[in-house]
Coordinates of C-alpha atoms in Angstrom, one line a residue:
X1169 CA -26.9 36.3 4.2
X1170 CA -27.9 33.4 6.2
X1171 CA -25.1 31.3 7.6
X1172 CA -25.7 27.4 8.0
X1173 CA -24.2 25.4 10.9
X1174 CA -23.3 21.8 11.5
X1175 CA -26.1 20.2 13.7
X1176 CA -25.0 19.5 17.1
X1177 CA -24.5 15.9 18.5
X1178 CA -27.8 15.8 20.2
X1179 CA -29.7 17.1 17.0
X1180 CA -28.0 14.3 15.0
X1181 CA -29.3 11.8 17.4
X1182 CA -33.0 12.8 16.7
X1183 CA -32.8 13.8 13.0
X1184 CA -32.0 12.0 9.7
X1185 CA -29.3 13.6 7.6
X1186 CA -28.4 12.2 4.2
X1187 CA -25.1 11.4 2.5
X1188 CA -23.9 10.1 -0.9
X1189 CA -22.5 6.6 -0.9
X1190 CA -21.7 4.1 -3.6
X1191 CA -23.6 0.8 -3.0
X1192 CA -23.6 -2.6 -4.6
X1193 CA -27.1 -4.0 -5.0
X1194 CA -25.8 -7.3 -6.5
X1195 CA -22.8 -9.1 -7.7
X1196 CA -22.1 -8.5 -11.2
X1197 CA -23.8 -5.2 -11.3
X1198 CA -22.1 -1.8 -11.3
X1199 CA -22.3 0.2 -8.2
X1200 CA -24.9 3.0 -7.6
X1201 CA -24.3 6.3 -6.1
X1202 CA -27.2 6.9 -3.8
X1203 CA -28.4 9.2 -0.9
X1204 CA -28.3 6.9 2.4
X1205 CA -28.7 7.9 6.0
X1206 CA -25.5 9.4 7.4
X1207 CA -24.1 7.4 10.3
X1208 CA -24.2 9.0 13.9
X1209 CA -21.4 8.2 16.6
X1210 CA -22.5 6.8 19.9
X1211 CA -20.7 5.0 22.8
X1212 CA -17.1 4.1 21.7
X1213 CA -17.8 4.7 18.1
X1214 CA -16.7 7.6 15.8
X1215 CA -17.9 8.9 12.5
X1216 CA -15.2 9.9 10.2
X1217 CA -15.7 12.0 7.1
X1218 CA -13.8 9.8 4.4
X1219 CA -11.3 12.1 2.4
X1220 CA -9.9 9.2 0.5
X1221 CA -10.3 5.3 0.0
X1222 CA -7.8 2.9 -1.2
X1223 CA -9.1 0.8 -4.2
X1224 CA -8.4 -3.0 -3.6
X1225 CA -6.5 -4.4 -6.8
X1226 CA -8.6 -7.4 -6.6
X1227 CA -12.0 -5.8 -6.2
X1228 CA -13.1 -6.2 -9.5
X1229 CA -12.5 -10.0 -9.5
X1230 CA -14.4 -10.1 -6.1
X1231 CA -17.4 -8.3 -7.3
X1232 CA -17.7 -10.1 -10.5
X1233 CA -16.5 -13.6 -9.6
X1234 CA -17.3 -14.1 -6.0
X1235 CA -19.1 -17.6 -6.2
X1236 CA -16.2 -19.0 -8.0
X1237 CA -13.5 -17.6 -5.8
X1238 CA -14.6 -17.3 -2.1
X1239 CA -17.9 -18.9 -2.1
X1240 CA -17.4 -19.8 1.8
X1241 CA -16.5 -16.0 2.8
X1242 CA -19.8 -13.9 3.0
X1243 CA -20.0 -10.5 1.6
X1244 CA -21.8 -7.7 3.5
X1245 CA -25.7 -7.5 3.2
X1246 CA -26.7 -5.8 0.0
X1247 CA -27.0 -3.1 -0.9
X1248 CA -23.6 -2.8 0.6
X1249 CA -21.3 0.1 0.7
X1250 CA -17.6 -1.2 0.1
X1251 CA -14.4 0.5 0.7
X1252 CA -11.5 -1.1 2.6
X1253 CA -9.0 1.4 3.2
X1254 CA -10.4 4.9 4.2
X1255 CA -8.7 7.9 5.7
X1256 CA -10.3 11.1 6.5
X1257 CA -11.2 13.7 9.3
X1258 CA -12.9 12.6 12.5
X1259 CA -16.5 14.3 12.2
X1260 CA -18.1 13.0 15.5
X1261 CA -17.3 11.1 18.6
X1262 CA -19.5 8.9 20.8
X1263 CA -20.0 9.9 24.5
X1264 CA -17.7 7.3 25.6
X1265 CA -14.7 8.3 23.5
X1266 CA -12.1 10.4 25.2
X1267 CA -8.6 9.9 23.3
X1268 CA -10.1 11.1 19.9
X1269 CA -11.6 14.4 19.1
X1270 CA -13.3 15.8 15.9
X1271 CA -10.9 17.5 13.5
X1272 CA -8.2 14.5 14.1
X1273 CA -6.8 13.4 10.7
X1274 CA -7.0 9.5 10.8
X1275 CA -6.8 6.2 9.0
X1276 CA -9.5 3.8 9.8
X1277 CA -8.4 0.2 10.3
X1278 CA -11.1 -2.0 8.6
X1279 CA -10.0 -4.8 10.7
X1280 CA -13.1 -5.9 12.8
X1281 CA -13.6 -8.3 15.6
X1282 CA -15.6 -9.0 18.7
X1283 CA -13.2 -7.1 20.8
X1284 CA -13.8 -9.4 23.9
X1285 CA -12.2 -12.8 23.3
X1286 CA -8.6 -13.7 24.3
X1287 CA -7.3 -13.1 20.7
X1288 CA -8.7 -9.4 20.8
X1289 CA -7.8 -8.5 24.1
X1290 CA -3.9 -10.1 23.7
X1291 CA -3.7 -7.8 20.4
X1292 CA -4.3 -10.7 17.9
X1293 CA -7.7 -9.4 16.3
X1294 CA -7.1 -11.3 13.1
X1295 CA -7.3 -14.7 15.1
X1296 CA -10.7 -13.7 16.6
X1297 CA -13.6 -15.9 15.4
X1298 CA -15.3 -12.7 14.1
X1299 CA -12.5 -11.3 12.2
X1300 CA -14.0 -9.2 9.2
X1301 CA -12.8 -6.8 6.8
X1302 CA -15.3 -3.9 7.0
X1303 CA -16.1 -2.6 3.5
X1304 CA -15.0 -5.8 1.9
X1305 CA -15.8 -9.4 2.8
X1306 CA -15.9 -11.6 6.0
X1307 CA -14.1 -14.8 6.9
X1308 CA -17.0 -16.9 8.1
X1309 CA -20.8 -16.4 9.0
X1310 CA -19.9 -14.5 12.2
X1311 CA -19.1 -11.6 9.9
X1312 CA -22.6 -11.0 9.2
X1313 CA -23.0 -9.9 12.9
X1314 CA -20.2 -7.3 12.4
X1315 CA -21.8 -5.9 9.2
X1316 CA -25.0 -5.4 11.0
X1317 CA -23.0 -3.1 13.5
X1318 CA -20.8 -1.4 11.2
X1319 CA -22.4 -1.4 7.5
X1320 CA -20.4 1.5 5.9
X1321 CA -17.0 1.2 4.2
X1322 CA -15.2 3.8 2.9
X1323 CA -17.0 4.5 -0.5
X1324 CA -19.3 7.0 1.1
X1325 CA -18.9 10.5 2.6
X1326 CA -19.2 9.4 6.0
X1327 CA -18.6 6.1 7.9
X1328 CA -18.8 4.8 11.3
X1329 CA -16.1 2.9 13.1
X1330 CA -14.9 1.6 16.6
X1331 CA -12.4 3.8 18.4
X1332 CA -9.9 0.9 18.4
X1333 CA -9.7 1.1 14.8
X1334 CA -8.4 4.7 14.6
X1335 CA -4.9 5.6 13.6
X1336 CA -3.9 9.3 13.9
X1337 CA -1.9 10.2 10.8
X1338 CA 0.9 12.9 10.8
X1339 CA 0.8 15.9 8.8
X1340 CA 3.4 14.9 6.3
X1341 CA 1.1 12.1 5.3
X1342 CA -1.5 12.6 2.7
X1343 CA -4.9 11.0 2.8
X1344 CA -4.1 9.1 -0.5
X1345 CA -1.0 7.8 1.2
X1346 CA -3.0 7.0 4.5
X1347 CA -5.6 5.1 2.2
X1348 CA -2.6 2.6 1.1
X1349 CA -2.2 1.9 5.0
X1350 CA -3.8 -1.5 4.7
X1351 CA -1.5 -2.9 2.1
X1352 CA 1.4 -1.2 3.4
X1353 CA 0.6 -2.4 6.9
X1354 CA 0.1 -6.1 5.6
X1355 CA 3.6 -6.0 4.5
X1356 CA 5.1 -4.2 7.6
X1357 CA 3.2 -6.8 10.0
X1358 CA 4.6 -9.8 7.8
X1359 CA 8.2 -8.4 8.0
X1360 CA 7.9 -8.0 11.9
X1361 CA 7.1 -11.9 11.9
X1362 CA 10.6 -12.5 10.7
X1363 CA 11.9 -11.4 14.1
X1364 CA 14.7 -9.1 13.9
X1365 CA 15.4 -8.8 10.2
X1366 CA 18.5 -6.4 10.4
X1367 CA 21.4 -7.8 8.7
X1368 CA 19.4 -10.6 7.1
X1369 CA 18.5 -11.3 3.4
X1370 CA 15.0 -11.6 2.0
X1371 CA 13.3 -12.8 -1.0
X1372 CA 10.4 -10.8 -2.0
X1373 CA 8.2 -12.7 -4.5
X1374 CA 6.0 -10.4 -6.4
X1375 CA 8.1 -7.5 -5.5
X1376 CA 6.8 -5.0 -7.8
X1377 CA 2.9 -5.3 -7.0
X1378 CA 0.8 -3.4 -4.3
X1379 CA 2.1 -5.5 -1.4
X1380 CA 5.6 -6.0 -2.9
X1381 CA 6.5 -2.2 -3.1
X1382 CA 5.4 -1.7 0.4
X1383 CA 7.2 -4.8 1.7
X1384 CA 10.7 -3.2 0.0
X1385 CA 10.0 0.1 1.6
X1386 CA 9.7 -1.4 5.0
X1387 CA 12.4 -4.1 4.5
X1388 CA 15.0 -1.3 3.8
X1389 CA 13.7 0.8 6.7
X1390 CA 13.9 -2.2 9.2
X1391 CA 17.5 -3.2 8.3
X1392 CA 17.2 -6.0 5.7
X1393 CA 20.8 -6.1 4.2
X1394 CA 19.9 -7.6 0.9
X1395 CA 16.5 -7.9 -0.9
X1396 CA 16.2 -10.4 -3.6
X1397 CA 13.3 -8.8 -5.5
X1398 CA 11.4 -11.3 -8.0
X1399 CA 8.6 -10.5 -10.3
X1400 CA 7.8 -10.7 -14.2
X1401 CA 8.3 -7.2 -15.6
X1402 CA 12.0 -6.1 -15.9
X1403 CA 11.1 -2.2 -16.1
X1404 CA 9.3 -2.3 -12.7
X1405 CA 12.0 -4.3 -11.4
X1406 CA 14.6 -1.8 -12.4
X1407 CA 12.6 1.1 -11.1
X1408 CA 12.3 -0.8 -7.6
X1409 CA 16.1 -1.3 -7.7
X1410 CA 16.7 2.3 -7.9
X1411 CA 15.2 2.6 -4.3
X1412 CA 18.4 1.2 -2.9
X1413 CA 20.8 0.0 -5.7
X1414 CA 23.3 -1.5 -3.3
X1415 CA 20.8 -3.4 -1.3
X1416 CA 18.4 -4.6 -4.0
X1417 CA 19.1 -7.5 -6.4
X1418 CA 16.3 -8.2 -8.9
X1419 CA 15.3 -11.2 -11.1
X1420 CA 12.7 -11.8 -13.5
X1421 CA 10.8 -15.4 -13.1
X1422 CA 10.7 -15.3 -16.8
X1423 CA 14.4 -15.9 -17.2
X1424 CA 14.6 -19.3 -15.0
X1425 CA 14.2 -20.6 -11.6
X1426 CA 14.1 -18.3 -8.7
X1427 CA 15.7 -20.9 -6.2
X1428 CA 18.7 -21.4 -8.6
X1429 CA 19.1 -17.7 -9.1
X1430 CA 19.1 -16.9 -5.4
X1431 CA 21.5 -19.8 -4.4
X1432 CA 23.9 -18.7 -7.0
X1433 CA 23.7 -15.2 -5.2
X1434 CA 24.5 -16.8 -1.7
X1435 CA 27.1 -19.3 -2.3
X1436 CA 24.5 -22.0 -2.3
X1437 CA 23.0 -21.4 1.0
X1438 CA 19.9 -19.5 0.0
X1439 CA 18.2 -16.3 1.5
X1440 CA 17.4 -16.1 5.5
X1441 CA 13.5 -15.2 4.7
X1442 CA 11.0 -15.0 2.0
X1443 CA 7.9 -13.0 1.7
X1444 CA 5.2 -14.0 -0.9
X1445 CA 3.3 -11.2 -2.2
X1446 CA 1.7 -12.9 -5.3
X1447 CA -1.9 -12.2 -5.9
X1448 CA -4.9 -14.6 -5.8
X1449 CA -4.7 -15.6 -9.6
X1450 CA -0.9 -16.2 -9.7
X1451 CA 0.6 -19.5 -10.3
X1452 CA 1.0 -21.3 -7.2
X1453 CA 4.0 -23.0 -8.5
X1454 CA 5.7 -19.7 -8.7
X1455 CA 5.5 -19.4 -4.9
X1456 CA 6.8 -23.0 -4.5
X1457 CA 9.9 -22.1 -6.6
X1458 CA 10.7 -19.1 -4.5
X1459 CA 10.3 -21.0 -1.2
X1460 CA 13.1 -23.4 -2.4
X1461 CA 15.5 -20.5 -2.4
X1462 CA 15.1 -20.1 1.4
X1463 CA 18.1 -21.7 3.4
X1464 CA 17.7 -24.2 5.9
X1465 CA 16.3 -23.1 9.3
X1466 CA 14.5 -20.3 7.2
X1467 CA 11.0 -18.5 7.7
X1468 CA 8.5 -18.1 4.8
X1469 CA 5.5 -15.7 5.3
X1470 CA 2.5 -15.6 2.8
X1471 CA 0.7 -12.6 2.3
X1472 CA -0.5 -12.6 -1.2
X1473 CA -3.3 -15.1 -1.0
X1474 CA -2.5 -17.3 -3.9
X1475 CA -5.9 -19.0 -4.2
X1476 CA -4.9 -22.7 -4.9
X1477 CA -3.4 -25.8 -3.4
X1478 CA 0.2 -26.3 -3.2
X1479 CA 2.0 -29.6 -3.0
X1480 CA 5.6 -29.7 -1.6
X1481 CA 7.7 -32.5 0.1
X1482 CA 6.9 -32.3 3.8
X1483 CA 10.1 -34.0 4.8
X1484 CA 11.9 -31.3 3.2
X1485 CA 10.0 -28.9 5.5
X1486 CA 10.8 -31.1 8.6
X1487 CA 14.4 -31.9 7.7
X1488 CA 15.3 -28.2 6.9
X1489 CA 13.4 -26.9 10.1
X1490 CA 11.5 -24.4 7.7
X1491 CA 8.6 -22.3 9.2
X1492 CA 5.7 -21.4 6.9
X1493 CA 3.4 -18.6 8.2
X1494 CA 0.1 -17.1 7.2
X1495 CA -0.3 -13.3 7.9
X1496 CA -3.5 -11.2 7.2
X1497 CA -3.7 -7.4 7.5
X1498 CA -2.4 -5.3 10.2
X1499 CA -3.4 -4.3 13.7
X1500 CA -4.3 -1.0 14.7
X1501 CA -1.1 -0.7 17.0
X1502 CA 1.0 -1.5 13.9
X1503 CA -0.7 1.3 12.1
X1504 CA 0.4 3.7 14.8
X1505 CA 3.9 2.5 14.2
X1506 CA 3.8 3.2 10.5
X1507 CA 2.3 6.7 11.0
X1508 CA 5.4 7.4 13.3
X1509 CA 7.8 6.0 10.8
X1510 CA 6.3 8.2 8.1
X1511 CA 6.5 11.3 10.5
X1512 CA 10.0 10.7 11.3
X1513 CA 11.0 10.2 7.7
X1514 CA 12.2 6.5 8.5
X1515 CA 9.8 5.6 5.4
X1516 CA 9.2 8.1 2.6
X1517 CA 5.9 7.5 0.7
X1518 CA 6.5 10.0 -2.0
X1519 CA 7.6 7.2 -4.5
X1520 CA 3.7 6.3 -4.6
X1521 CA 1.9 8.0 -7.4
X1522 CA -1.8 8.8 -6.5
X1523 CA -4.4 7.8 -9.1
X1524 CA -7.6 9.4 -7.9
X1525 CA -11.5 9.0 -8.8
X1526 CA -14.4 11.1 -7.7
X1527 CA -17.3 9.0 -6.3
X1528 CA -19.3 9.2 -9.3
X1529 CA -16.6 7.3 -11.3
X1530 CA -16.5 4.3 -8.9
X1531 CA -17.2 1.7 -11.6
X1532 CA -14.5 3.1 -13.9
X1533 CA -11.9 3.3 -11.0
X1534 CA -12.8 -0.5 -9.9
X1535 CA -12.1 -1.7 -13.3
X1536 CA -9.1 0.5 -13.9
X1537 CA -7.2 -0.6 -11.1
X1538 CA -4.7 -2.8 -12.8
X1539 CA -3.7 0.1 -15.5
X1540 CA -0.9 1.8 -13.8
X1541 CA 2.7 1.1 -12.8
X1542 CA 2.3 -2.0 -10.6
X1543 CA 2.7 -1.1 -7.0
X1544 CA 4.1 2.3 -7.5
X1545 CA 0.4 3.4 -8.6
X1546 CA -1.8 4.4 -5.6
X1547 CA -5.7 3.9 -6.8
X1548 CA -7.7 6.1 -4.4
X1549 CA -11.6 7.1 -4.4
X1550 CA -12.2 10.6 -3.1
X1551 CA -15.7 10.7 -1.9

């Protein structure tokens, strides 16, 4: 019997090997699973065999309503391989890579930037003029240059990525759990922006969604004393409360004003911080309502991306010394911190329930992402 072997690095440099990938040929059309050329690692890049890729809850809206929602933010050149949150095994490394090796279990941070500007070298890649979500969308026309260099997202058997995007994951983190890292990390990075949250109180607005559940897990792990969890549905709020019944207080915004409720729980002062996790189609007035529940000198961080203008009294903002911060995604370093928190048991991701799909069911997966138990359901494609 003849045994087949993997081609060597040098053989792959000179031959074209094919792989399967789901590609979008046009907005408002289903993705097609096709044979495309497998990427080859060179320089400081690595090729990862994708074992799981997280499904963005907002992906169906992006692909079907792009011109309405975000016409100023470019999509990758089509046909495009999407897939924002990949995890897998390092397959091949470029000849300039020294700290990563084939066989490493990893998460691939999709944040791409130029790597050479002041923002990048100081660890603030999201402030780079080339900031781009690989496998999703860009933030300005510079993103098209990034897509030329890194065209593969995670909806493929293999993908190429720069070594500075690689997070090694521990053995007790499954690939589906790692494929939630982007959303977990967005919440974690935002909570870090509150400074030292230990012993403080925090409103999480949209607490039962994908971002909100992650935010609750990290807020508990990072010492927040009281979480005021706000959402619409009471069953999911009750499920969230069971994570720490003595530290999580819940409120449905269908029952009244969030600000009034929070102040009634805090002797009229309000909470120290607020994290807004509402999605792009949420009513911006729900965010404004929760903001009014933050005490004087408080800090508000927005990660949900509610996509409409908000009017509020700027004198209130000034007189009360309020801070309003926008926070997008996580750094690779923050991904490493999360991996260590999972390894040590500081954060337990077993509360997330994975719903997995094979590559052939990509379109079913995209359209089924909102059918589970809010942020407790983890939607994953397994190429």
